[in-house]
mmCIF file of C-alpha atoms and ligand atoms in Angstrom:
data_model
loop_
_atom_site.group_PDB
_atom_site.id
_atom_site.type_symbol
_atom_site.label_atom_id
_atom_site.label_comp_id
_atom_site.label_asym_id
_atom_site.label_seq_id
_atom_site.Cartn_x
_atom_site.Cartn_y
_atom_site.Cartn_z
ATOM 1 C CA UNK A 1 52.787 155.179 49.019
ATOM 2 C CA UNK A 2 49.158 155.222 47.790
ATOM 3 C CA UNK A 3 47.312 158.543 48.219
ATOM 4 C CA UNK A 4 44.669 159.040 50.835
ATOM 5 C CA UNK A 5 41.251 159.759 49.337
ATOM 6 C CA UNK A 6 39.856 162.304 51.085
ATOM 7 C CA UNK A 7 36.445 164.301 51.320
ATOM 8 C CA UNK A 8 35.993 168.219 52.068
ATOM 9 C CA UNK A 9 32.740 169.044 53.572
ATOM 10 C CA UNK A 10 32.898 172.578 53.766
ATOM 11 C CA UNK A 11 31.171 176.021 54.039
ATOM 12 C CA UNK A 12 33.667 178.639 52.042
ATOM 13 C CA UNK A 13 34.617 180.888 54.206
ATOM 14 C CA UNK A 14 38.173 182.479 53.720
ATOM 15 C CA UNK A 15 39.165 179.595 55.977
ATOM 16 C CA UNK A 16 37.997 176.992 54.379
ATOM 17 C CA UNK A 17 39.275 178.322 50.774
ATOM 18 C CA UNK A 18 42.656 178.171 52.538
ATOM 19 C CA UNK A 19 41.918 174.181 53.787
ATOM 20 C CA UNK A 20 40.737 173.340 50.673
ATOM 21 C CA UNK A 21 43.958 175.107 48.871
ATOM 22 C CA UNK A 22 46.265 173.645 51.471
ATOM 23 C CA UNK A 23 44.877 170.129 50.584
ATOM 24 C CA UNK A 24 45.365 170.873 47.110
ATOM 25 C CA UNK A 25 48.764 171.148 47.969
ATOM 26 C CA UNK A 26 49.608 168.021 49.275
ATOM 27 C CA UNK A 27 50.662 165.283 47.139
ATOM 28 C CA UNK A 28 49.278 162.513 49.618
ATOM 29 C CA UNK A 29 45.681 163.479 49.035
ATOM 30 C CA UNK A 30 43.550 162.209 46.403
ATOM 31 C CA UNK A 31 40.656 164.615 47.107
ATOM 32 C CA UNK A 32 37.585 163.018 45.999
ATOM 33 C CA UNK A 33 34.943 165.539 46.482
ATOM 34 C CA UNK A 34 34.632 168.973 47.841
ATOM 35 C CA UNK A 35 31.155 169.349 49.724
ATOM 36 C CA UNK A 36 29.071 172.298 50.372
ATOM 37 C CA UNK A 37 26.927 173.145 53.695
ATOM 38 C CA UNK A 38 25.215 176.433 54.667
ATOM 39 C CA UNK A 39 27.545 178.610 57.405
ATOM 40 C CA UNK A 40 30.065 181.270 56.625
ATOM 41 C CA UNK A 41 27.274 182.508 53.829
ATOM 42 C CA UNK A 42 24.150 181.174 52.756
ATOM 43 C CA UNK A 43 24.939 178.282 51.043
ATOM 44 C CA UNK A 44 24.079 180.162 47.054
ATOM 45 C CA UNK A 45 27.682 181.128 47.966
ATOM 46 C CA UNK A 46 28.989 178.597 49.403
ATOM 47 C CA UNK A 47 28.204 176.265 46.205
ATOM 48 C CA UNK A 48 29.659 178.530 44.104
ATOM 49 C CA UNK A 49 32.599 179.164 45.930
ATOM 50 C CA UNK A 50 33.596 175.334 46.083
ATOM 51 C CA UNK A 51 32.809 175.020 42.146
ATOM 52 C CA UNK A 52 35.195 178.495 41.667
ATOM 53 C CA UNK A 53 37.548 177.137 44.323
ATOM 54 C CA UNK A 54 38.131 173.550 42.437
ATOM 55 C CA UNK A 55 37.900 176.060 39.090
ATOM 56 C CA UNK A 56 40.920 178.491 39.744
ATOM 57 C CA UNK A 57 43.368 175.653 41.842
ATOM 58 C CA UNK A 58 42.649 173.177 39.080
ATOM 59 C CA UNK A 59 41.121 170.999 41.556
ATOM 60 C CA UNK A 60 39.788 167.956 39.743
ATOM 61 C CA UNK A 61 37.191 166.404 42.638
ATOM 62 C CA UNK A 62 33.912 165.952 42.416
ATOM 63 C CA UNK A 63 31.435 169.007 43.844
ATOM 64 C CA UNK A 64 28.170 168.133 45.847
ATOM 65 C CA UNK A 65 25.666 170.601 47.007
ATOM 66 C CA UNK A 66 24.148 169.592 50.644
ATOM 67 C CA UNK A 67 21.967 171.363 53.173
ATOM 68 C CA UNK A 68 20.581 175.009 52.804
ATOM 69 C CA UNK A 69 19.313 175.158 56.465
ATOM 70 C CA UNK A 70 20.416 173.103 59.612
ATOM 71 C CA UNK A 71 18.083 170.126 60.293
ATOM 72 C CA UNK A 72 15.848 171.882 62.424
ATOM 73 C CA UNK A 73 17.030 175.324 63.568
ATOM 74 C CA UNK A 74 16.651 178.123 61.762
ATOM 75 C CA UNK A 75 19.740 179.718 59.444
ATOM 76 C CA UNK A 76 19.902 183.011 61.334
ATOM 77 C CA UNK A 77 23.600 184.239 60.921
ATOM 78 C CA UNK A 78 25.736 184.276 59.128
ATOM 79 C CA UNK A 79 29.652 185.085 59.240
ATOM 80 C CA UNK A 80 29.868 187.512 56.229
ATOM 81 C CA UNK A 81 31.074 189.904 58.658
ATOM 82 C CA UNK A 82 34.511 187.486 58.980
ATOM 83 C CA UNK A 83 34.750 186.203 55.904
ATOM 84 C CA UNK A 84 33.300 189.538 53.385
ATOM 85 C CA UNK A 85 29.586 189.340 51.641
ATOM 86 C CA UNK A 86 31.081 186.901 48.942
ATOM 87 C CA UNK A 87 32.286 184.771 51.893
ATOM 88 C CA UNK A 88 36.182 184.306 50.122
ATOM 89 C CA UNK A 89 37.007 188.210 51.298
ATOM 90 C CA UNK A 90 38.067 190.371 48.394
ATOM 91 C CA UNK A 91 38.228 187.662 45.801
ATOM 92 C CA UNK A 92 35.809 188.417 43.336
ATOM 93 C CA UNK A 93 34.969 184.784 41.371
ATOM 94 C CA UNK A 94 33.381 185.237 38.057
ATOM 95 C CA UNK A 95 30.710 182.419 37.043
ATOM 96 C CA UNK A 96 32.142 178.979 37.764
ATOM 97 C CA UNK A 97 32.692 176.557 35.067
ATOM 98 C CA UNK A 98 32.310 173.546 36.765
ATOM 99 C CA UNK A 99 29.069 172.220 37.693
ATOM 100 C CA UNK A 100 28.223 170.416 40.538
ATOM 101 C CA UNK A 101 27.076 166.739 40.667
ATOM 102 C CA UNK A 102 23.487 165.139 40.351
ATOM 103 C CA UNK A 103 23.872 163.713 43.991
ATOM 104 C CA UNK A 104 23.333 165.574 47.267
ATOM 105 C CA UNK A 105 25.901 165.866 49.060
ATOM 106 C CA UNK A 106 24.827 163.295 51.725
ATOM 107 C CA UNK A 107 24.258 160.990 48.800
ATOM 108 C CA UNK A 108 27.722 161.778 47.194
ATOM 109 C CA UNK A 109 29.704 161.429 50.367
ATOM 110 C CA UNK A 110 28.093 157.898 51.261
ATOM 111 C CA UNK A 111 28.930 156.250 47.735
ATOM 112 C CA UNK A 112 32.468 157.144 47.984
ATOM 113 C CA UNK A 113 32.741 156.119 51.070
ATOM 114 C CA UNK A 114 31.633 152.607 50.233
ATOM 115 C CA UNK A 115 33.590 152.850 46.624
ATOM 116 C CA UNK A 116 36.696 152.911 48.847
ATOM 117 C CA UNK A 117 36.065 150.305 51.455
ATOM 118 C CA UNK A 118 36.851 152.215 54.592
ATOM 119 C CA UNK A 119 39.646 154.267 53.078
ATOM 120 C CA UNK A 120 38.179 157.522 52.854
ATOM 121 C CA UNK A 121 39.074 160.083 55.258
ATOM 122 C CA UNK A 122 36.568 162.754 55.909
ATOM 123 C CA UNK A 123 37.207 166.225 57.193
ATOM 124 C CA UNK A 124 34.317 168.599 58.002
ATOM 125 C CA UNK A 125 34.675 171.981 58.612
ATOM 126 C CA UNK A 126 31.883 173.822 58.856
ATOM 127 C CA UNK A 127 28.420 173.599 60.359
ATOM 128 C CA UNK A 128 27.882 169.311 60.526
ATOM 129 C CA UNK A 129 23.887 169.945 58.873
ATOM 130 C CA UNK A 130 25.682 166.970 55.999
ATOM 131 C CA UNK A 131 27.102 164.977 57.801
ATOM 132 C CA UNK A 132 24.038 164.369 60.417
ATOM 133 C CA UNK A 133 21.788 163.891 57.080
ATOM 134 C CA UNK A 134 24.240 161.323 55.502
ATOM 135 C CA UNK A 135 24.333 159.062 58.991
ATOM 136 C CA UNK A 136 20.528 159.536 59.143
ATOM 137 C CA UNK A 137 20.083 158.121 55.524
ATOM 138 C CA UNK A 138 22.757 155.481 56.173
ATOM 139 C CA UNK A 139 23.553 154.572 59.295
ATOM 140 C CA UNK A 140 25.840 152.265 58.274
ATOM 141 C CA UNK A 141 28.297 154.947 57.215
ATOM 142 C CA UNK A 142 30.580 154.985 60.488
ATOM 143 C CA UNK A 143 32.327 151.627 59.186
ATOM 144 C CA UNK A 144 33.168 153.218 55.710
ATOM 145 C CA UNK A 145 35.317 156.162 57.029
ATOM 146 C CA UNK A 146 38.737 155.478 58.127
ATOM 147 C CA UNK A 147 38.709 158.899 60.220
ATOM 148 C CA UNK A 148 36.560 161.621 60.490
ATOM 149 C CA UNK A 149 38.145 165.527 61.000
ATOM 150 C CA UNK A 150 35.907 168.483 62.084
ATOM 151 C CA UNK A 151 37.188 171.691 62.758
ATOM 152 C CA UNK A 152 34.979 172.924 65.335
ATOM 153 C CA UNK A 153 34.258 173.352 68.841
ATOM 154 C CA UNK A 154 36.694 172.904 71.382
ATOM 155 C CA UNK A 155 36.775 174.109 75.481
ATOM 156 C CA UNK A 156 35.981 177.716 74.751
ATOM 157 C CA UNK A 157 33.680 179.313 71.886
ATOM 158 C CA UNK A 158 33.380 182.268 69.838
ATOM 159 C CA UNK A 159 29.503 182.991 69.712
ATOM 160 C CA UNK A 160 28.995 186.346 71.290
ATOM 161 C CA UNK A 161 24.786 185.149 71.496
ATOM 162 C CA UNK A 162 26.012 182.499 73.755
ATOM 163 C CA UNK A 163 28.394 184.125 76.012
ATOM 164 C CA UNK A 164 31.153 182.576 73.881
ATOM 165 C CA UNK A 165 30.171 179.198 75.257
ATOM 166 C CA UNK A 166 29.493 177.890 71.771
ATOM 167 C CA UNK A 167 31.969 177.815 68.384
ATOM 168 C CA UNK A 168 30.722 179.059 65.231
ATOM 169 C CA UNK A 169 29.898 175.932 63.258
ATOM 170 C CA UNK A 170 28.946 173.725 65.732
ATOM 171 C CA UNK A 171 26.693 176.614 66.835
ATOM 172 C CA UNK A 172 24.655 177.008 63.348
ATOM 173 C CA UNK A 173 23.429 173.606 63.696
ATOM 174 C CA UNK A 174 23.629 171.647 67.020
ATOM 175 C CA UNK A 175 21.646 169.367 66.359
ATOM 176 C CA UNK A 176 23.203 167.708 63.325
ATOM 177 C CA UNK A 177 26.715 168.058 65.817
ATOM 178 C CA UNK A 178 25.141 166.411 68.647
ATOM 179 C CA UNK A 179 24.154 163.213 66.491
ATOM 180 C CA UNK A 180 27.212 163.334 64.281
ATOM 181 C CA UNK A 181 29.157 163.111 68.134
ATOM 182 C CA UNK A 182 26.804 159.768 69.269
ATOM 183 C CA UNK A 183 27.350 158.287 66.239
ATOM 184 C CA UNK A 184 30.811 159.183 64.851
ATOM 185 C CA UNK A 185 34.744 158.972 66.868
ATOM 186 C CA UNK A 186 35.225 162.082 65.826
ATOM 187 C CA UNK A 187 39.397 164.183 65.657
ATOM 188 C CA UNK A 188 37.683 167.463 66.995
ATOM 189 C CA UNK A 189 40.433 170.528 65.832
ATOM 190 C CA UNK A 190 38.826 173.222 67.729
ATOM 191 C CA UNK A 191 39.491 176.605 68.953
ATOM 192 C CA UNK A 192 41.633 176.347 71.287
ATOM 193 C CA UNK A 193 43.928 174.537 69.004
ATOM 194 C CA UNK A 194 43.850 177.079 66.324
ATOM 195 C CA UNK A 195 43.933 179.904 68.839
ATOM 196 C CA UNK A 196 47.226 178.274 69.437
ATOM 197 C CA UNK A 197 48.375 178.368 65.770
ATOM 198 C CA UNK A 198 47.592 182.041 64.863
ATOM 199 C CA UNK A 199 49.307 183.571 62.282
ATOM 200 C CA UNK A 200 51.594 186.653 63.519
ATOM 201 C CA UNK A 201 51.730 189.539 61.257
ATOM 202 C CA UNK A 202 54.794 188.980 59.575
ATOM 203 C CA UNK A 203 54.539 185.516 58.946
ATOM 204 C CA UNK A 204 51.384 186.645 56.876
ATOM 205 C CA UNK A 205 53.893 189.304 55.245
ATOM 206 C CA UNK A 206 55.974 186.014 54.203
ATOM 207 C CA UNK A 207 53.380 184.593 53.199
ATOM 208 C CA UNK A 208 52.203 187.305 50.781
ATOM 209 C CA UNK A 209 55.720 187.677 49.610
ATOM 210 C CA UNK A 210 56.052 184.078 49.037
ATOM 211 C CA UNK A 211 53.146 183.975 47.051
ATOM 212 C CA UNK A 212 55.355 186.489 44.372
ATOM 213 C CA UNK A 213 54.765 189.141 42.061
ATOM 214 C CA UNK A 214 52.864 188.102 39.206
ATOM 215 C CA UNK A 215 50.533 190.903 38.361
ATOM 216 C CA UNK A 216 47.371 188.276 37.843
ATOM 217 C CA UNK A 217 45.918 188.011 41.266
ATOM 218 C CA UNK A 218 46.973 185.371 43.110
ATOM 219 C CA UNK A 219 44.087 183.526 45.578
ATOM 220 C CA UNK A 220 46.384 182.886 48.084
ATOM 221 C CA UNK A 221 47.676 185.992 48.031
ATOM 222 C CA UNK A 222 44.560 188.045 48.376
ATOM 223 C CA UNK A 223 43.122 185.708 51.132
ATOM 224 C CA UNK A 224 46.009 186.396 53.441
ATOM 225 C CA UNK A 225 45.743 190.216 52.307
ATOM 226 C CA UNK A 226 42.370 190.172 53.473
ATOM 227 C CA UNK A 227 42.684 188.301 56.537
ATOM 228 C CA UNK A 228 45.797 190.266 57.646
ATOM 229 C CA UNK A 229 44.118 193.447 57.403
ATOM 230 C CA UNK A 230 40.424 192.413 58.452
ATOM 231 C CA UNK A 231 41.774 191.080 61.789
ATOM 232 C CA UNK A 232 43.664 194.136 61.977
ATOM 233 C CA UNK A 233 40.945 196.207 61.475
ATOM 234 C CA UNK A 234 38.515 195.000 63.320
ATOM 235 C CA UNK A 235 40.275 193.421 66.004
ATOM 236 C CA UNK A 236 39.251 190.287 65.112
ATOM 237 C CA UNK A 237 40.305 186.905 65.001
ATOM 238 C CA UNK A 238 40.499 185.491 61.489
ATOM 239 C CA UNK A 239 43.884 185.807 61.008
ATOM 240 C CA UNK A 240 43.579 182.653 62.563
ATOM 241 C CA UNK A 241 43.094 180.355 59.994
ATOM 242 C CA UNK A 242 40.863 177.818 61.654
ATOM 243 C CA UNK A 243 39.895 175.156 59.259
ATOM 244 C CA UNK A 244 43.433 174.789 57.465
ATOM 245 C CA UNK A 245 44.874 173.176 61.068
ATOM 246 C CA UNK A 246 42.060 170.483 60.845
ATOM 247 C CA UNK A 247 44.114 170.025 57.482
ATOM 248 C CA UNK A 248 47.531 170.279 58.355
ATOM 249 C CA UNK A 249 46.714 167.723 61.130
ATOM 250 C CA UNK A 250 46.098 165.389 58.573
ATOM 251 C CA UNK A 251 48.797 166.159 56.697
ATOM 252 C CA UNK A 252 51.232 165.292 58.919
ATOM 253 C CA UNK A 253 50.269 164.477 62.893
ATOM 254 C CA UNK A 254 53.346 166.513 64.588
ATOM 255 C CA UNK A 255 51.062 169.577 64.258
ATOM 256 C CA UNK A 256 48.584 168.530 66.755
ATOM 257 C CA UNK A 257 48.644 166.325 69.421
ATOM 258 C CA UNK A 258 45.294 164.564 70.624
ATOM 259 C CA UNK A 259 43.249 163.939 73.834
ATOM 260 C CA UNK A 260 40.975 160.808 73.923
ATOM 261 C CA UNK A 261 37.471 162.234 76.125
ATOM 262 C CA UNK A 262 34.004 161.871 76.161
ATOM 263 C CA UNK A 263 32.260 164.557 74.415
ATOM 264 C CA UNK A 264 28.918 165.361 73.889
ATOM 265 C CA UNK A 265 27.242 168.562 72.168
ATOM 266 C CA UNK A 266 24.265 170.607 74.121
ATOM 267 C CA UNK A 267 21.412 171.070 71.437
ATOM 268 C CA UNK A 268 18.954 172.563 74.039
ATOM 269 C CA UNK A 269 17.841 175.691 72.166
ATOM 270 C CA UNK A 270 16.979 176.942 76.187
ATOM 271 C CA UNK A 271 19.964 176.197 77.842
ATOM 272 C CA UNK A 272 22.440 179.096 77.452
ATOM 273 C CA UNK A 273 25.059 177.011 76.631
ATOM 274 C CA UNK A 274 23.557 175.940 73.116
ATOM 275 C CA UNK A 275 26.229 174.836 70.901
ATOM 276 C CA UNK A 276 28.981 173.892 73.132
ATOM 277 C CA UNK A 277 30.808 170.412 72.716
ATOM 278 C CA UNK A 278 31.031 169.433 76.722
ATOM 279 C CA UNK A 279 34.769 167.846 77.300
ATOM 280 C CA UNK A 280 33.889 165.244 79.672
ATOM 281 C CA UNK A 281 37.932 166.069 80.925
ATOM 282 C CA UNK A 282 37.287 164.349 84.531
ATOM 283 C CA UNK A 283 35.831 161.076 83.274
ATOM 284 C CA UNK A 284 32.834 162.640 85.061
ATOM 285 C CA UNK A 285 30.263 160.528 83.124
ATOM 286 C CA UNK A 286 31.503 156.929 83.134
ATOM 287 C CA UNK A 287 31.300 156.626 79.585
ATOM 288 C CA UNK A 288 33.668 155.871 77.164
ATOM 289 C CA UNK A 289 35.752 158.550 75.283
ATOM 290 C CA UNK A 290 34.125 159.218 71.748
ATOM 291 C CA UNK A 291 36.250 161.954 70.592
ATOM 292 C CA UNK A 292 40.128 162.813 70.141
ATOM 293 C CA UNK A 293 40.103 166.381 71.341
ATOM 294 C CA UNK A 294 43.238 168.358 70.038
ATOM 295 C CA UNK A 295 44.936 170.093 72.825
ATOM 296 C CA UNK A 296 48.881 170.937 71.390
ATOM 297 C CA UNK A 297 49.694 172.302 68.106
ATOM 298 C CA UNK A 298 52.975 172.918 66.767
ATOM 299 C CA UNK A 299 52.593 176.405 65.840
ATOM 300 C CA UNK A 300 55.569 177.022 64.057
ATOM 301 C CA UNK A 301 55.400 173.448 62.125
ATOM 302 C CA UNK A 302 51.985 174.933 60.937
ATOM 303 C CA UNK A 303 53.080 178.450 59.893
ATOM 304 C CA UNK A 304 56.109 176.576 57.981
ATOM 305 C CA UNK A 305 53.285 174.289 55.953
ATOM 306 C CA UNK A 306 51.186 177.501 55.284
ATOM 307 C CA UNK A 307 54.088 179.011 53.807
ATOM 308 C CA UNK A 308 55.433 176.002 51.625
ATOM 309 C CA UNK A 309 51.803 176.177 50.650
ATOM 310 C CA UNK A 310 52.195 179.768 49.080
ATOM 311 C CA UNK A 311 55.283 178.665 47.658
ATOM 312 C CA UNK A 312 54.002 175.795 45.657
ATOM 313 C CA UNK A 313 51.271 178.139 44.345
ATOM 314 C CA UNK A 314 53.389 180.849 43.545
ATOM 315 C CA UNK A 315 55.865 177.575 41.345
ATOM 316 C CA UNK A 316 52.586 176.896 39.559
ATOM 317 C CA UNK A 317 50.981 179.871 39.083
ATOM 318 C CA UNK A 318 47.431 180.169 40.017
ATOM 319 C CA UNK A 319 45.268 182.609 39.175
ATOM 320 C CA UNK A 320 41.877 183.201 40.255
ATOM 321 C CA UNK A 321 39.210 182.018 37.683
HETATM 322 C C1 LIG B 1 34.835 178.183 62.077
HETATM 323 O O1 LIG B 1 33.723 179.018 61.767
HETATM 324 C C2 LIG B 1 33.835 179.533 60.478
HETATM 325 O O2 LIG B 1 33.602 180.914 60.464
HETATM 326 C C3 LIG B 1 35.212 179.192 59.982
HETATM 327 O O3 LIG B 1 35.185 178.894 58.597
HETATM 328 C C4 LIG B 1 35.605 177.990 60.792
HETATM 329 O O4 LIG B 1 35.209 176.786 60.166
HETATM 330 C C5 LIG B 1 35.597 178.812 63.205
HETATM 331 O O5 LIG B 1 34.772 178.937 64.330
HETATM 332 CA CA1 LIG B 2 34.485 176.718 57.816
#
């Protein structure tokens, strides 16, 4: 069977390093490029932690740098609180040594797509500021992409300035969401599909275990330290491991089964739902569904795949660059 080429537009994020790593893992990817978008941390650290992420897995795919601001909004949070100031937790990356490509990432992601002929599958999963530039520079892009993946949004969201009406990365730029939704059928993985495929304690003590002993520190290893004790601590959420599901859905589609709906994203910066993708669940508006929403996720068939994940890393040693 001939691998899937795949893109990674991306905002690392503890989350995302997992994806990425998760992907890495899979022998039915041929990941083509890793791209980088504002979000989790300015993007100065999100750039660098895609080039140190490709770096310490051995990740041979192309890196492209993309937006430092949404399209219009202002960048005015970010999730360092979540994710630590570096944005990848406790790991502490030195300098990378791979550099990123000439292109922007809007650029990059548009000539692959049209190298492979309407092979590549894209998965976005963080704010869709890339994305929105790319289909504004070529509109033409929709009939290059087999499927498109974002981890994002959902029915409920987790942006306290919004009442929680709003998830994170559709949040930091609705704008580019809202066009990326009229122009795009979009797989939407969002929160209250990985609500429903948190990570229990102990399964992140497997994980950590699985990972093994070697003294070197192990990425894998410290990201599930770090997000087993930060949700602890702060009673927060991240040991939910948002963007990897997006991934895993890809992988292998038991882990999430899909709703087709109309769905359209609220970019009023007045109304106080700003950020929300509206699930048109009723068939309220007449039109035609745009978006596969996921709505079940096999929970344990996801925590199993995270943990053959930490086993294949522990088999070939990584250690953090
Ligand atoms: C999303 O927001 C980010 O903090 C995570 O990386 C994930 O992509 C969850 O709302
Ligand atoms: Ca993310």
């Amino acid at each position: 069977m001939s691998k899937i080429p795949v893109i990674i537009d991306c905002d690392p994020g503890v989350d995302d390093s997992f994806a990425i790593a998760l992907a890495n893992s899979y022998s039915g990817f041929d990941i083509v490029a890793i791209t980088a978008v504002e979000g989790n941390v300015p993007a100065v650290l999100t750039r660098k932690n895609a080039l140190c992420l490709c770096d310490t897995l051995g990740l041979n795919a192309t890196v492209g740098f993309g937006a430092e601001k949404p399209l219009v909004r202002p960048y005015f949070r970010d999730a360092s609180v979540t994710h630590g100031e570096s944005g990848v937790g406790t790991v502490q990356f030195k300098n990378p040594i791979k550099t990123p490509d000439s292109r922007p990432a809007w650029e990059l992601i548009y000539d692959e797509a049209v190298k492979y002929n309407g092979e590549l599958v894209l998965v976005a999963i963080g704010p869709l500021t890339n994305i929105a530039t790319a289909l504004r520079r070529h509109p033409d892009l929709p009939k290059y992409i087999k499927k498109f993946y974002i981890m994002g949004g959902g029915t409920f969201g987790n942006v306290t300035a919004t009442g929680a009406k709003a998830e994170f990365n559709i949040w930091v730029d609705p704008l580019a969401a809202k066009e990326v939704f009229e122009k795009m059928e979009v797989y939407m993985v969002g929160l209250n599909a990985t609500h429903s495929a948190a990570i229990t304690e102990e399964d992140f003590d497997e994980m950590i275990s699985l990972c093994g002993n070697d003294p070197k520190s192990n990425l894998i290893k410290e990201l599930s330290k770090f997000s087993k004790f930060n949700s602890l601590e702060n009673g927060q959420d991240n040991h939910i491991i948002h963007d990897a599901l997006a991934i895993a859905s890809l992988m292998n589609e038991d882990v999430v089964d899909f709703e087709d709906y109309f769905v359209w994203v609220e970019d009023n910066e007045e109304a106080d739902n700003v950020g929300e993708t509206v699930i048109d669940f009723n068939g309220q508006s007449g039109k035609p569904a745009n978006c596969h929403v996921a709505m079940k996720v096999n929970q344990p068939l996801f925590v199993q795949m995270m943990k053959n994940m930490c086993k294949f890393y522990n088999e070939n040693n990584i250690t953090i660059n």
